[in-house]
mmCIF file of C-alpha atoms in Angstrom:
data_model
loop_
_atom_site.group_PDB
_atom_site.id
_atom_site.type_symbol
_atom_site.label_atom_id
_atom_site.label_comp_id
_atom_site.label_asym_id
_atom_site.label_seq_id
_atom_site.Cartn_x
_atom_site.Cartn_y
_atom_site.Cartn_z
ATOM 1 C CA TYR S 1009 92.667 104.094 -136.296
ATOM 2 C CA TYR S 1010 95.402 103.451 -133.787
ATOM 3 C CA LEU S 1011 97.365 100.265 -133.408
ATOM 4 C CA ARG S 1012 98.181 99.400 -129.820
ATOM 5 C CA VAL S 1013 101.559 97.775 -129.428
ATOM 6 C CA GLY S 1014 102.282 95.678 -126.355
ATOM 7 C CA PRO S 1015 100.066 94.254 -123.659
ATOM 8 C CA PRO S 1016 96.777 95.957 -122.782
ATOM 9 C CA ALA S 1017 96.823 98.433 -119.936
ATOM 10 C CA ALA S 1018 96.163 96.900 -116.548
ATOM 11 C CA CYS S 1019 92.656 97.386 -115.282
ATOM 12 C CA ASN S 1020 92.552 99.192 -111.941
ATOM 13 C CA PRO S 1021 89.262 98.436 -110.151
ATOM 14 C CA CYS S 1022 89.686 101.496 -107.905
ATOM 15 C CA ASP S 1023 89.906 103.829 -110.899
ATOM 16 C CA ALA S 1024 86.119 103.973 -111.235
ATOM 17 C CA LYS S 1025 86.350 107.077 -113.433
ATOM 18 C CA CYS S 1026 88.925 105.480 -115.794
ATOM 19 C CA ASP S 1027 91.095 108.579 -115.917
ATOM 20 C CA GLY S 1028 94.341 106.857 -114.928
ATOM 21 C CA SER S 1029 94.403 107.932 -111.293
ATOM 22 C CA VAL S 1030 92.663 106.938 -108.065
ATOM 23 C CA ASN S 1031 91.339 109.883 -106.075
ATOM 24 C CA ALA S 1032 88.159 111.481 -104.717
ATOM 25 C CA PHE S 1033 86.836 111.917 -108.269
ATOM 26 C CA ASP S 1034 86.340 108.120 -108.383
ATOM 27 C CA ILE S 1035 83.773 108.159 -105.557
ATOM 28 C CA GLU S 1036 80.762 109.298 -107.593
ATOM 29 C CA PRO S 1037 81.386 106.836 -110.474
ATOM 30 C CA PHE S 1038 81.920 104.045 -107.923
ATOM 31 C CA ILE S 1039 78.568 104.803 -106.279
ATOM 32 C CA ARG S 1040 76.897 104.896 -109.693
ATOM 33 C CA VAL S 1041 78.319 101.436 -110.550
ATOM 34 C CA LEU S 1042 77.403 100.149 -107.084
ATOM 35 C CA ASN S 1043 73.810 101.174 -107.808
ATOM 36 C CA GLY S 1044 73.736 99.288 -111.118
ATOM 37 C CA GLY S 1045 75.124 101.903 -113.500
ATOM 38 C CA SER S 1046 77.467 101.106 -116.339
ATOM 39 C CA ARG S 1047 81.220 100.801 -115.842
ATOM 40 C CA CYS S 1048 83.909 102.614 -117.805
ATOM 41 C CA SER S 1049 86.033 99.427 -117.839
ATOM 42 C CA ALA S 1050 85.496 95.728 -117.234
ATOM 43 C CA CYS S 1051 86.834 95.883 -113.679
ATOM 44 C CA ALA S 1052 85.870 99.402 -112.554
ATOM 45 C CA GLY S 1053 84.397 99.340 -109.061
ATOM 46 C CA ASP S 1054 85.170 95.672 -108.375
ATOM 47 C CA ALA S 1055 87.621 96.591 -105.610
ATOM 48 C CA ASN S 1056 87.642 93.137 -104.019
ATOM 49 C CA LYS S 1057 88.128 91.530 -107.458
ATOM 50 C CA ASP S 1058 85.400 88.897 -107.126
ATOM 51 C CA GLY S 1059 83.755 89.639 -110.484
ATOM 52 C CA THR S 1060 80.790 91.666 -109.208
ATOM 53 C CA VAL S 1061 80.298 95.149 -107.802
ATOM 54 C CA ASN S 1062 78.337 95.063 -104.554
ATOM 55 C CA ALA S 1063 78.508 96.103 -100.890
ATOM 56 C CA PHE S 1064 81.585 93.904 -100.374
ATOM 57 C CA ASP S 1065 83.536 96.316 -102.618
ATOM 58 C CA ILE S 1066 82.944 99.382 -100.436
ATOM 59 C CA GLU S 1067 85.636 98.765 -97.803
ATOM 60 C CA PRO S 1068 88.367 97.791 -100.314
ATOM 61 C CA PHE S 1069 87.442 100.797 -102.477
ATOM 62 C CA ILE S 1070 87.784 103.161 -99.509
ATOM 63 C CA ALA S 1071 91.165 101.589 -98.728
ATOM 64 C CA CYS S 1072 92.296 102.460 -102.265
ATOM 65 C CA LEU S 1073 91.536 106.115 -101.630
ATOM 66 C CA GLY S 1074 93.579 106.193 -98.418
#
């Protein structure tokens, strides 16, 4: 077991792969979540931060990649 000291890591909704970076490798996991698949974190894929992953997240997600 590991004891985490300090605040939890910030959740990055554009890091759909949950590997600590935002890049082209997040596209496939984002599409999977967009189509109802499970997320690797509570906020993964919710690029517009409204609490749900849907078509309104596509444009903000693409902006994250740019």
